[in-house]
Each structure stands twice: as C-alpha cells, then as structure tokens.
Amino acid sequence: MPGRRTWFASDSDSSGSAADSDSDASSAAGEESEGNRSSSAVAPAIVRPEDCHTVVVLPLPHQPLFPGFYMPISVKDPKLLQALVENQKRSFPYAGAFLVKNEEHTDSNIVTASDSKKSIHGLKGKELLEHLHQVGTLAKIASIQGDQVFLLGHSRLLITEMVEEDPLTVKVEHLKEKPYDKDDIVIKATSFEVLSTLKDVLKINPLWKDHAQIYTQHMGDFNYPRLADFGAAISVANKLLCQEVLEELDVSKRLMLSLELVKRELEITKLQRSIAKAIEEKITGEQRRYLLNEQLKAIKKELGLETDDKTALSEKFRKRIESRKEKCPSGVLQVIEEELTKLQLLEASSSEFSVTTNYLDWLTVLPWGDYSDENFDVHHAQRILDEDHYGLADVKERILEFIAVGKLRGSSQGKIICLSGPPGVGKTSIGRSIARALNRKFYRFSVGGLSDTAEIKGHRRTYVGAMPGKMVQCLKSIGTSNPLVLIDEIDKLGRGYSGDPASALLELLDPEQNANFLDHYLDVPIDLSKVLFVCTANVIEMIPDPLLDRMEIISIAGYITDEKMHIARGYLEKNTREACGIMPEQVEFMDSALLALIENYCREAGVRNLQKQIEKIYRKIALQLVRRGVSNEPTQEITLVEASEQHTGVDIATEVENKSLRDALAEDVSVHVTQTDLSCENINVVSLTTKSEVDHNINEGMEKVMEALVDSATEKVVVDASNLDKFIGKPVFQPERLFDQTPVGVVMGLAWNAMGGSTLYIETVKVEDGKGKVALVVTGQLGDVMKESAQIAHTVCTSILHEKEPNNPFFMKSKLHLHVPAGATPKDGPSAGCTMVTSMLSLAIGKPVKKDLAMTGEVTLTGRILPIGGVKEKTIAARRSGIKTIIFPSANRRDFDELAPNVKEGLEVHFVDKYSEIYDLAFRSDSGTRAS
C-alpha cells in the first residue's frame, strides 16, 4: 500500500535490543526533563506486556497491525502524541492499535487515505470508539520522530470499556489463540497450500522474499498461527479481510482466510508481471527493430548495395528530370537544383524534409516540354466526328478549322471553346470526340459548385496537406503538355469564403497569360498555351463577363424531331439493344413508336431522357424474353483436338435444349452422342479424312444450330405506337397546340428556356364594359419584364386601333384580363410584346389571327420590333407544334439563315421592323408582304 512501511521484530528483540534502545531513549529524555519539571517521580517500569490492561488508542486508517510487524503511523492529534511521549518516558512504551471502520455505504477498496483521515479527524471519546474495530493489537512504541510513531505489534487485544476520552484510553483484554491439534490434516493441508502459494509469489516478487527472510530471522520458524499472520500482514488486499484474520482466534479458520488473501496476492502479482512484460516486450521490440534496421542500412551502405534515404531520393529525382532536361525551362531546373541541395541538408525526421520531398516529386513528374503527336488529317477528324454525333455542323466546322490551321502552321495553338446548350445535347461527349479526332489525351474535371480557388490555383506549400491545382494534377496524370481539358459546368461555379474561382480561372483560360501560368504550390511558370480548353455551360448568362470574354462561344440549341429520330435509330436504339443482350431478330422497334416517344414523352432539347426511355423499353422486352425461356448466352468456342494423323477429334461445346434438334445436329455433322450425355455439352466427332472436310462439316453444323435456335425462339417483340404505353406508361406531354384555329383574343407565342424552346398561348378577354372602366389585369406568374411588356402592349394597342379603326372605342371603355396559361411555370423575358399586342387587337377588332401562325419579338411604344434570342430553339418548338408561319424581327434574319435546311424546311417566315407589318400578316391573309 502506498505510504506504508513494515518492519519485522521477534519477541527476543522486544525484550532485548529494542528494550535497551527504548530504555536509553527514556533515560535520556528523563535527564532532559529534570531541569524543566520540579517533580522527579517516575512510575515503576513495566517489563511484561501481558500486564498492560489500560492503553492509549491509536487509530489505524489503512491496515491492521499484526504481531511481529513494524508499522509507521503519523499522529496529528497533539494530546495523543503528548500522551505517547509521556508513556515512553515513564517506561510504559505501549499503546493499542485499532483499525478504523469503513463509513456506511462505502467500499474499503475505494476509500482513499485523505477520506479516512477526514473521517476520523476531530472525533473524540465515544464517537471515536464507535468508529474503531473492537479487536486490535498491543503495539510497542519503538521510537517517536516528530509526529511519526513507529509501532511494533505484540499481541491481540479486545476493547472492554473506555477509561478516558481525550486522549482516548481504554481497558483491554489480551486474546489467545484457541487450542488446536497440530496433527490435524486440514490444518496441515491448508498450511502447505499457504506455503506453496507463498513460494509462487516469492518466485515472482523478490520483495516478499526479503520480507520472509527478515521475519524468519526475528521470529524463528513458522508455526501455524505465525504463518497465517505473515500471509495476511504482507498482503495488500482488502483491509477488512485482513481485519478478519486478526480477529479470528481459530487457527484453522485463520489459515483459510490467510490462504484467500495470499491467493489474491498471487493473482495481482501475475497480472502485474504480465502487464510489465507486455510493455517491456513492446519497447524492446521497437528498439530491436530500430537497431537492426540501422545496422542493415549501414551494412548495405558499406557493401554499396544501397545508399541512404536522402541520396536515393536525390538520385530518383535526378533520373526523372534527366530525360527531359533539354526541354525543361532553365528557371525550373534551377529551382530543382536548389531544392535538391536543400534536401541534403535536412534531417529525414523533420517536417521540412517531407515538404521538400513532395515539392520535388511534383516538379520532376510534370511533362516539361513533352507533347503528344497530333493528327492534322481533316478527313480523319470529319469521319470520327460524324461517327460519334449526328448534326452539330457548326461545332464540327469549328474543330475542322482548328485542325486546318494547325496543319498549315505545323503546330497547334491552344484555344478556349465554350459549348453552350441545354442538358443532354452531348456537350461533354463532343469534347471526348474532339480529343479522339485530334489524337490528344483527354482530361475532364467539373467545376460545378466549386468555391475554393485553391482547386484552380493550388495551395501554398506551407499549409498542411497542400496540393497543386487541378491543372497541374491534369498534366501529371496525362503525361503530356498538350491535352484536351474539358471544364464541365463552368456556369455553375460557386463563390464562397475561400475566394472567387471564376476570377481564378481568368489566368488559366486567358490565351495571353496561360503561357506563364503560375500555380501557388509549384511557384514556377507553366506553359499551357498548347492546351485546348473546351468548356461546357447550360446558360452563358451565368458566366461572368470577364471570363466569357476569353471564350469562343458555340451554341448547341438542341435537336428537332428529325434529328432525334436519326440519333435514336442510329445510336441510342442500337447501343441500348446490345447493352441489354437482345438480338436484332428478337425485337422490331417501329419508326412510329420512336416518333410517338419523341413527341409525347421526350420533348426536351437533348436526347438524354430519350435514351432513358429507350433503355426502359428494352429492359421490359428483356424481361418478357426471359420469362418465355429465351437465353442469349454466348456459345462456347469450338476446340479442335488432333489425336493423330489418322484421327481428328472435334469437341463442339454448346447448349441445345431440344432433343430432336440435338439428334439432327449429331446426324448432320456425323457425330455420336452417348445416351448419358443429356446436356450435350461435349460432342465428339468421329474421324474425318481431311481438314477441309472437318471445317466444312463444323461450319455447316454450327449454321444449322443457330438456325434451329432462332426458329425455336419465341416470336418477335414488336414495339409500335399502339403498345408504347404498355412499356413506359401514359404520355407525359399533351399537344402544345390546343386550337386548330385560335379564337378571338388568343395568339401563339414562342419562348425559350434552359431545356430548349416551347410554344405558349397568350389569351385576352374583356372583363367589364363601361366608361371609366379602363384597366388591365395580368396573370400567369409573369416576371417584371413581361408585366412591363403587357403595359406597353396595352398602350401600343390603343394607338394602333385608333389608327386602323378611329371609330372603335374598345380600349377607352373596357377592362381587360390578359393571361398566359401554365400559371405554375414562372415566365419572364423580353420577347412576348408583339404577341400581347396581337392578342389585344384580335379581341378589339373581333377577328381571329391567321391560322397556323406564331410570333415572337419585343415591341416598343412607337411600334418598333426589337430582336430576340433563341431563334433555333423557337423554330424547333414551332415545327414541333405544326406551325407553318412564323414572324421574327428583321434583326434576326441572319440567325435564321444560319439554321440547317432541315430546320427551315416547310416554314413560311416573315421578318418585320414595325408592328404594322405584323398587323397586316396576322389579320389580312391576302397581304403581299414578302416572305423569307
């Protein structure tokens, strides 16, 4: 126990040397006190401890004192300490040592020394007596040093009554062991077990060995009571169990209790030894491994087999840069040499060493001056682009121009191309096709939602976990300095607390700056002028103007129905069928089904949703085929085995489920099928005369097998417009054209959105008639721009009606309600003005507009028509709704002329500058206005 020290003494010591020392000390103390005290009376000396019947009580907080053992105790009570000193001076050096009881609801294993002292400090008289065990030990006061009193246990005591309260003095009765039979086999067996356990403990704990030697020297040979006391005294187990040993007068029971304590001590000692051994093995193993590794390094270095870590790293970095030393810029070579010199001066265990190592690793792994060979064959590029994509003539033309310039110059210069368009039109796949056509390495990274500029420009090297930017990582992974880098979703760049990534891209995408692009991590200029950047965006209005200024915009408006049909038939349907494992002869996908699918389910500008729907159809077809028992698993290969020159064995491994077919096959190729081989997985062909006959028979047999399999298959699945809803459900879209002939006050307009183009109706009705009721109510979840357009249109209508029909007071006394259907869809934009004017005028003059007419354009207060955007998308939407006549602003004539012929086919398009021209076109079918 911490703070407890124990000595051993024999009865002879207590009467001999110890008594002599005590008498000397007491005589010296008596001589010292003669000058201070007038009384010289000294009590007669008591020689025998058995005559002590009244003793001063010493509370023991931790362990009981056993006969024959020393124990130091700290006495804080001044009166008690003074009484002990006086008793020692009067040659009565005895006191009673009694163990303190535990507090109620406390555990002796948990209570601490400070808690014990607090619990007995300040207790006096009867209160203190109640907190003490009744059985204790007569202790001889060996010496007193300050407040430290050294006690020597002598015999057991029992408190009978209290004599004095302060200091607590009690009458005691000396206890003797009960008589016992020394030849009792139970006592002998128990003592032998105690001795055996003590020996086991002595082997493990050398401290106990010293205790046993000192005890036997002072106490003589062990007898049964002494053996029990020894086992309990040197145990550090629960103090209450030790108190039970002290109180037990039956020697047999005392031995059993002592055995329990010694067993516990043995387990504690074993556990202590195992913990110490585990810790020691761990420390020793690490030290041994370290020493062996150091010795191995020294041996390898001495033999020249291996250099140290720093030398090996330097050699690795030098070897990397050696092959491209001539192409590497001089500034980069200088930085590499400086860092290699710095590396030799650093300790391998320092943090700067790892930072320098990583920096050199990035510097030497980049492809300085390494360029891949480009293919400047325009015809090759044209063929690849046509294979991968249908239509997109403007995109393909721009790529061919890039290749032609590179061929004439002999080298290509990097450009920044931005492909803008709705989702699903193939922007990302176009970038991959361009890389294949140019024979360039392809690298894609998406910047959608990117808010940390370090992803573009890299981190500072001083940061923990610093990394270069995406462009440097691209060069490392690609291995060339002229890849095609696709920056996807550039219009969705984020902006957070870590900076503005859009501004960080300026240096990367600026042709005047990216020849010396500076990454924060590398801190050396990198030439990116040969990199071809292709960016993709859905809406270019979301791209910051400084960044947009550095790009070349190529707009991909989307696909019309004819283009979607061609893409679905030539690409999507074929690839999806092969991906689902369906044979062409097992399904027939009618053109009517594709047309219905495009018109009623997939009206968006792209073809991604169209591909999803085709995949859904083929999955259901695959399920039908499997439920009918069809299996398209590939047949196993045919293996020819030549046994000898006269005999040739042929194994045809295939699965034929039909027995009659299997017999026919065996007969056709002259084979013999055993009756036990029911699966027909191995068919052994009998000897044939020549190899040509073998090949002929094999080919003929396999053809008949395939024909039989096809004939035995289920009937062909036909997908047409009538059963399309069984595969993908009811149509999602209804016809956008609600009226064959639009009624009075209703006009069709053309709109643009991020998914492509669409048509919408603008309706106007008269709510109330009467003088002073002039007002305009606008509904349909319109934005601020369209609300202003409605007010402008109302004013323009008043002016035009007054000009055309001066006697018509419609707008002077009518309250109108203008509505744009699909109110749940937000609508805004400056292209519905002329449509609103036409709708109001139609209501005012009571005449519907021309049949199959749609228009778009913004009108001013003076009746001028302003240009609009999204000409291709709006034209496609008009064709989809069956519109024959379209009205565009004159400023959009150039945009319409650039459209593909198949988009413009069958359309009557009029270009107008003033609204009066629209009036003539909309309400006078015999107008002579020239069409485009």
PDB file of N, CA and C in Angstrom, residues 633-698:
ATOM      1  N   GLU A 633     -27.236 -16.386 -74.075  1.00  0.00           N
ATOM      2  CA  GLU A 633     -25.873 -16.546 -73.589  1.00  0.00           C
ATOM      3  C   GLU A 633     -24.970 -16.950 -74.743  1.00  0.00           C
ATOM      4  N   PRO A 634     -23.768 -16.380 -74.808  1.00  0.00           N
ATOM      5  CA  PRO A 634     -22.864 -16.713 -75.927  1.00  0.00           C
ATOM      6  C   PRO A 634     -22.446 -18.162 -75.876  1.00  0.00           C
ATOM      7  N   THR A 635     -22.411 -18.779 -77.065  1.00  0.00           N
ATOM      8  CA  THR A 635     -21.990 -20.175 -77.147  1.00  0.00           C
ATOM      9  C   THR A 635     -20.499 -20.283 -76.915  1.00  0.00           C
ATOM     10  N   GLN A 636     -20.070 -21.459 -76.423  1.00  0.00           N
ATOM     11  CA  GLN A 636     -18.664 -21.660 -76.148  1.00  0.00           C
ATOM     12  C   GLN A 636     -17.903 -21.880 -77.453  1.00  0.00           C
ATOM     13  N   GLU A 637     -16.616 -21.631 -77.391  1.00  0.00           N
ATOM     14  CA  GLU A 637     -15.777 -21.749 -78.580  1.00  0.00           C
ATOM     15  C   GLU A 637     -15.623 -23.204 -79.003  1.00  0.00           C
ATOM     16  N   ILE A 638     -15.374 -23.394 -80.303  1.00  0.00           N
ATOM     17  CA  ILE A 638     -15.145 -24.729 -80.857  1.00  0.00           C
ATOM     18  C   ILE A 638     -13.665 -25.047 -80.747  1.00  0.00           C
ATOM     19  N   THR A 639     -13.350 -26.195 -80.187  1.00  0.00           N
ATOM     20  CA  THR A 639     -11.965 -26.596 -79.980  1.00  0.00           C
ATOM     21  C   THR A 639     -11.650 -27.804 -80.840  1.00  0.00           C
ATOM     22  N   LEU A 640     -10.593 -27.727 -81.607  1.00  0.00           N
ATOM     23  CA  LEU A 640     -10.136 -28.831 -82.458  1.00  0.00           C
ATOM     24  C   LEU A 640      -8.989 -29.534 -81.765  1.00  0.00           C
ATOM     25  N   VAL A 641      -9.087 -30.843 -81.591  1.00  0.00           N
ATOM     26  CA  VAL A 641      -8.052 -31.643 -80.933  1.00  0.00           C
ATOM     27  C   VAL A 641      -7.609 -32.728 -81.902  1.00  0.00           C
ATOM     28  N   GLU A 642      -6.351 -32.700 -82.279  1.00  0.00           N
ATOM     29  CA  GLU A 642      -5.813 -33.697 -83.200  1.00  0.00           C
ATOM     30  C   GLU A 642      -5.152 -34.809 -82.394  1.00  0.00           C
ATOM     31  N   ALA A 643      -5.732 -35.990 -82.417  1.00  0.00           N
ATOM     32  CA  ALA A 643      -5.163 -37.119 -81.669  1.00  0.00           C
ATOM     33  C   ALA A 643      -3.994 -37.733 -82.412  1.00  0.00           C
ATOM     34  N   SER A 644      -4.113 -37.880 -83.705  1.00  0.00           N
ATOM     35  CA  SER A 644      -3.025 -38.462 -84.503  1.00  0.00           C
ATOM     36  C   SER A 644      -3.237 -38.033 -85.944  1.00  0.00           C
ATOM     37  N   GLU A 645      -2.362 -38.505 -86.827  1.00  0.00           N
ATOM     38  CA  GLU A 645      -2.507 -38.148 -88.225  1.00  0.00           C
ATOM     39  C   GLU A 645      -3.749 -38.790 -88.826  1.00  0.00           C
ATOM     40  N   GLN A 646      -4.132 -39.977 -88.339  1.00  0.00           N
ATOM     41  CA  GLN A 646      -5.272 -40.673 -88.926  1.00  0.00           C
ATOM     42  C   GLN A 646      -6.584 -40.265 -88.278  1.00  0.00           C
ATOM     43  N   HIS A 647      -6.513 -39.707 -87.029  1.00  0.00           N
ATOM     44  CA  HIS A 647      -7.763 -39.451 -86.299  1.00  0.00           C
ATOM     45  C   HIS A 647      -7.773 -38.009 -85.812  1.00  0.00           C
ATOM     46  N   THR A 648      -8.872 -37.340 -86.011  1.00  0.00           N
ATOM     47  CA  THR A 648      -9.024 -35.963 -85.545  1.00  0.00           C
ATOM     48  C   THR A 648     -10.274 -35.899 -84.685  1.00  0.00           C
ATOM     49  N   GLY A 649     -10.119 -35.390 -83.439  1.00  0.00           N
ATOM     50  CA  GLY A 649     -11.253 -35.243 -82.529  1.00  0.00           C
ATOM     51  C   GLY A 649     -11.705 -33.792 -82.481  1.00  0.00           C
ATOM     52  N   VAL A 650     -12.996 -33.607 -82.569  1.00  0.00           N
ATOM     53  CA  VAL A 650     -13.549 -32.257 -82.528  1.00  0.00           C
ATOM     54  C   VAL A 650     -14.571 -32.211 -81.396  1.00  0.00           C
ATOM     55  N   ASP A 651     -14.401 -31.257 -80.457  1.00  0.00           N
ATOM     56  CA  ASP A 651     -15.363 -31.059 -79.368  1.00  0.00           C
ATOM     57  C   ASP A 651     -16.152 -29.802 -79.660  1.00  0.00           C
ATOM     58  N   ILE A 652     -17.437 -29.959 -79.813  1.00  0.00           N
ATOM     59  CA  ILE A 652     -18.314 -28.803 -80.007  1.00  0.00           C
ATOM     60  C   ILE A 652     -19.082 -28.610 -78.716  1.00  0.00           C
ATOM     61  N   ALA A 653     -18.768 -27.510 -78.027  1.00  0.00           N
ATOM     62  CA  ALA A 653     -19.406 -27.246 -76.741  1.00  0.00           C
ATOM     63  C   ALA A 653     -20.508 -26.227 -76.947  1.00  0.00           C
ATOM     64  N   THR A 654     -21.714 -26.670 -76.836  1.00  0.00           N
ATOM     65  CA  THR A 654     -22.845 -25.765 -76.984  1.00  0.00           C
ATOM     66  C   THR A 654     -24.013 -26.325 -76.188  1.00  0.00           C
ATOM     67  N   GLU A 655     -25.010 -25.523 -75.958  1.00  0.00           N
ATOM     68  CA  GLU A 655     -26.191 -25.940 -75.207  1.00  0.00           C
ATOM     69  C   GLU A 655     -27.374 -26.014 -76.155  1.00  0.00           C
ATOM     70  N   VAL A 656     -27.923 -27.192 -76.276  1.00  0.00           N
ATOM     71  CA  VAL A 656     -29.100 -27.399 -77.108  1.00  0.00           C
ATOM     72  C   VAL A 656     -30.150 -28.047 -76.236  1.00  0.00           C
ATOM     73  N   GLU A 657     -31.242 -27.369 -76.064  1.00  0.00           N
ATOM     74  CA  GLU A 657     -32.254 -27.871 -75.161  1.00  0.00           C
ATOM     75  C   GLU A 657     -33.213 -28.855 -75.846  1.00  0.00           C
ATOM     76  N   ASN A 658     -33.394 -28.720 -77.115  1.00  0.00           N
ATOM     77  CA  ASN A 658     -34.354 -29.559 -77.824  1.00  0.00           C
ATOM     78  C   ASN A 658     -33.689 -30.881 -78.218  1.00  0.00           C
ATOM     79  N   LYS A 659     -34.228 -32.034 -77.779  1.00  0.00           N
ATOM     80  CA  LYS A 659     -33.591 -33.322 -78.053  1.00  0.00           C
ATOM     81  C   LYS A 659     -33.621 -33.665 -79.538  1.00  0.00           C
ATOM     82  N   SER A 660     -34.717 -33.363 -80.184  1.00  0.00           N
ATOM     83  CA  SER A 660     -34.774 -33.661 -81.617  1.00  0.00           C
ATOM     84  C   SER A 660     -33.758 -32.826 -82.378  1.00  0.00           C
ATOM     85  N   LEU A 661     -33.593 -31.574 -81.967  1.00  0.00           N
ATOM     86  CA  LEU A 661     -32.577 -30.735 -82.589  1.00  0.00           C
ATOM     87  C   LEU A 661     -31.188 -31.299 -82.342  1.00  0.00           C
ATOM     88  N   ARG A 662     -30.984 -31.807 -81.125  1.00  0.00           N
ATOM     89  CA  ARG A 662     -29.669 -32.378 -80.792  1.00  0.00           C
ATOM     90  C   ARG A 662     -29.379 -33.606 -81.647  1.00  0.00           C
ATOM     91  N   ASP A 663     -30.379 -34.451 -81.862  1.00  0.00           N
ATOM     92  CA  ASP A 663     -30.178 -35.634 -82.704  1.00  0.00           C
ATOM     93  C   ASP A 663     -29.904 -35.237 -84.145  1.00  0.00           C
ATOM     94  N   ALA A 664     -30.652 -34.232 -84.640  1.00  0.00           N
ATOM     95  CA  ALA A 664     -30.434 -33.781 -86.011  1.00  0.00           C
ATOM     96  C   ALA A 664     -29.035 -33.218 -86.190  1.00  0.00           C
ATOM     97  N   LEU A 665     -28.585 -32.493 -85.191  1.00  0.00           N
ATOM     98  CA  LEU A 665     -27.235 -31.945 -85.254  1.00  0.00           C
ATOM     99  C   LEU A 665     -26.198 -33.046 -85.302  1.00  0.00           C
ATOM    100  N   ALA A 666     -26.395 -34.055 -84.469  1.00  0.00           N
ATOM    101  CA  ALA A 666     -25.427 -35.153 -84.450  1.00  0.00           C
ATOM    102  C   ALA A 666     -25.405 -35.883 -85.788  1.00  0.00           C
ATOM    103  N   GLU A 667     -26.580 -36.035 -86.408  1.00  0.00           N
ATOM    104  CA  GLU A 667     -26.622 -36.729 -87.683  1.00  0.00           C
ATOM    105  C   GLU A 667     -25.977 -35.905 -88.789  1.00  0.00           C
ATOM    106  N   ASP A 668     -26.173 -34.556 -88.749  1.00  0.00           N
ATOM    107  CA  ASP A 668     -25.651 -33.717 -89.817  1.00  0.00           C
ATOM    108  C   ASP A 668     -24.140 -33.654 -89.818  1.00  0.00           C
ATOM    109  N   VAL A 669     -23.520 -33.628 -88.649  1.00  0.00           N
ATOM    110  CA  VAL A 669     -22.066 -33.487 -88.609  1.00  0.00           C
ATOM    111  C   VAL A 669     -21.391 -34.811 -88.299  1.00  0.00           C
ATOM    112  N   SER A 670     -22.139 -35.916 -88.469  1.00  0.00           N
ATOM    113  CA  SER A 670     -21.578 -37.258 -88.298  1.00  0.00           C
ATOM    114  C   SER A 670     -20.961 -37.421 -86.916  1.00  0.00           C
ATOM    115  N   VAL A 671     -21.752 -37.209 -85.891  1.00  0.00           N
ATOM    116  CA  VAL A 671     -21.261 -37.351 -84.514  1.00  0.00           C
ATOM    117  C   VAL A 671     -22.047 -38.441 -83.835  1.00  0.00           C
ATOM    118  N   HIS A 672     -21.482 -38.909 -82.740  1.00  0.00           N
ATOM    119  CA  HIS A 672     -22.158 -39.921 -81.933  1.00  0.00           C
ATOM    120  C   HIS A 672     -22.337 -39.349 -80.537  1.00  0.00           C
ATOM    121  N   VAL A 673     -23.595 -39.264 -80.106  1.00  0.00           N
ATOM    122  CA  VAL A 673     -23.915 -38.702 -78.800  1.00  0.00           C
ATOM    123  C   VAL A 673     -24.324 -39.841 -77.897  1.00  0.00           C
ATOM    124  N   THR A 674     -23.651 -39.983 -76.792  1.00  0.00           N
ATOM    125  CA  THR A 674     -23.986 -41.045 -75.840  1.00  0.00           C
ATOM    126  C   THR A 674     -25.290 -40.704 -75.153  1.00  0.00           C
ATOM    127  N   GLN A 675     -25.947 -41.795 -74.661  1.00  0.00           N
ATOM    128  CA  GLN A 675     -27.236 -41.583 -74.027  1.00  0.00           C
ATOM    129  C   GLN A 675     -27.095 -40.889 -72.672  1.00  0.00           C
ATOM    130  N   THR A 676     -25.955 -41.052 -72.024  1.00  0.00           N
ATOM    131  CA  THR A 676     -25.785 -40.445 -70.700  1.00  0.00           C
ATOM    132  C   THR A 676     -25.484 -38.964 -70.778  1.00  0.00           C
ATOM    133  N   ASP A 677     -24.979 -38.494 -71.910  1.00  0.00           N
ATOM    134  CA  ASP A 677     -24.631 -37.080 -72.047  1.00  0.00           C
ATOM    135  C   ASP A 677     -25.862 -36.297 -72.477  1.00  0.00           C
ATOM    136  N   LEU A 678     -26.794 -36.081 -71.508  1.00  0.00           N
ATOM    137  CA  LEU A 678     -28.062 -35.440 -71.844  1.00  0.00           C
ATOM    138  C   LEU A 678     -27.897 -33.957 -72.112  1.00  0.00           C
ATOM    139  N   SER A 679     -26.898 -33.317 -71.521  1.00  0.00           N
ATOM    140  CA  SER A 679     -26.723 -31.885 -71.726  1.00  0.00           C
ATOM    141  C   SER A 679     -26.103 -31.559 -73.054  1.00  0.00           C
ATOM    142  N   CYS A 680     -25.486 -32.550 -73.694  1.00  0.00           N
ATOM    143  CA  CYS A 680     -24.857 -32.362 -74.999  1.00  0.00           C
ATOM    144  C   CYS A 680     -23.822 -31.247 -74.954  1.00  0.00           C
ATOM    145  N   GLU A 681     -23.094 -31.162 -73.837  1.00  0.00           N
ATOM    146  CA  GLU A 681     -22.092 -30.116 -73.716  1.00  0.00           C
ATOM    147  C   GLU A 681     -20.808 -30.494 -74.436  1.00  0.00           C
ATOM    148  N   ASN A 682     -20.519 -31.779 -74.576  1.00  0.00           N
ATOM    149  CA  ASN A 682     -19.327 -32.220 -75.287  1.00  0.00           C
ATOM    150  C   ASN A 682     -19.757 -33.235 -76.352  1.00  0.00           C
ATOM    151  N   ILE A 683     -19.530 -32.880 -77.586  1.00  0.00           N
ATOM    152  CA  ILE A 683     -19.895 -33.749 -78.713  1.00  0.00           C
ATOM    153  C   ILE A 683     -18.611 -34.164 -79.395  1.00  0.00           C
ATOM    154  N   ASN A 684     -18.281 -35.439 -79.411  1.00  0.00           N
ATOM    155  CA  ASN A 684     -17.049 -35.941 -80.010  1.00  0.00           C
ATOM    156  C   ASN A 684     -17.323 -36.349 -81.456  1.00  0.00           C
ATOM    157  N   VAL A 685     -16.607 -35.723 -82.350  1.00  0.00           N
ATOM    158  CA  VAL A 685     -16.782 -36.005 -83.775  1.00  0.00           C
ATOM    159  C   VAL A 685     -15.886 -37.173 -84.159  1.00  0.00           C
ATOM    160  N   VAL A 686     -16.427 -38.064 -84.936  1.00  0.00           N
ATOM    161  CA  VAL A 686     -15.652 -39.229 -85.350  1.00  0.00           C
ATOM    162  C   VAL A 686     -14.595 -38.813 -86.354  1.00  0.00           C
ATOM    163  N   SER A 687     -13.705 -39.697 -86.674  1.00  0.00           N
ATOM    164  CA  SER A 687     -12.568 -39.375 -87.537  1.00  0.00           C
ATOM    165  C   SER A 687     -13.047 -38.955 -88.918  1.00  0.00           C
ATOM    166  N   LEU A 688     -12.425 -37.881 -89.408  1.00  0.00           N
ATOM    167  CA  LEU A 688     -12.702 -37.398 -90.739  1.00  0.00           C
ATOM    168  C   LEU A 688     -11.419 -37.512 -91.566  1.00  0.00           C
ATOM    169  N   THR A 689     -11.581 -37.539 -92.838  1.00  0.00           N
ATOM    170  CA  THR A 689     -10.423 -37.843 -93.687  1.00  0.00           C
ATOM    171  C   THR A 689      -9.513 -36.644 -93.847  1.00  0.00           C
ATOM    172  N   THR A 690     -10.063 -35.461 -94.118  1.00  0.00           N
ATOM    173  CA  THR A 690      -9.215 -34.298 -94.376  1.00  0.00           C
ATOM    174  C   THR A 690      -9.670 -33.134 -93.502  1.00  0.00           C
ATOM    175  N   LYS A 691      -8.769 -32.159 -93.355  1.00  0.00           N
ATOM    176  CA  LYS A 691      -9.074 -30.975 -92.538  1.00  0.00           C
ATOM    177  C   LYS A 691     -10.154 -30.120 -93.189  1.00  0.00           C
ATOM    178  N   SER A 692     -10.150 -30.033 -94.519  1.00  0.00           N
ATOM    179  CA  SER A 692     -11.162 -29.229 -95.195  1.00  0.00           C
ATOM    180  C   SER A 692     -12.562 -29.785 -94.943  1.00  0.00           C
ATOM    181  N   GLU A 693     -12.685 -31.120 -94.950  1.00  0.00           N
ATOM    182  CA  GLU A 693     -13.987 -31.717 -94.670  1.00  0.00           C
ATOM    183  C   GLU A 693     -14.416 -31.430 -93.235  1.00  0.00           C
ATOM    184  N   VAL A 694     -13.428 -31.480 -92.322  1.00  0.00           N
ATOM    185  CA  VAL A 694     -13.761 -31.164 -90.918  1.00  0.00           C
ATOM    186  C   VAL A 694     -14.300 -29.745 -90.807  1.00  0.00           C
ATOM    187  N   ASP A 695     -13.600 -28.766 -91.412  1.00  0.00           N
ATOM    188  CA  ASP A 695     -14.035 -27.370 -91.337  1.00  0.00           C
ATOM    189  C   ASP A 695     -15.405 -27.194 -91.985  1.00  0.00           C
ATOM    190  N   HIS A 696     -15.601 -27.848 -93.106  1.00  0.00           N
ATOM    191  CA  HIS A 696     -16.873 -27.714 -93.803  1.00  0.00           C
ATOM    192  C   HIS A 696     -18.020 -28.243 -92.957  1.00  0.00           C
ATOM    193  N   ASN A 697     -17.833 -29.418 -92.380  1.00  0.00           N
ATOM    194  CA  ASN A 697     -18.894 -30.016 -91.556  1.00  0.00           C
ATOM    195  C   ASN A 697     -19.158 -29.196 -90.298  1.00  0.00           C
ATOM    196  N   ILE A 698     -18.081 -28.653 -89.710  1.00  0.00           N
ATOM    197  CA  ILE A 698     -18.263 -27.838 -88.488  1.00  0.00           C
ATOM    198  C   ILE A 698     -19.076 -26.592 -88.796  1.00  0.00           C
TER     199      ILE A 698
END
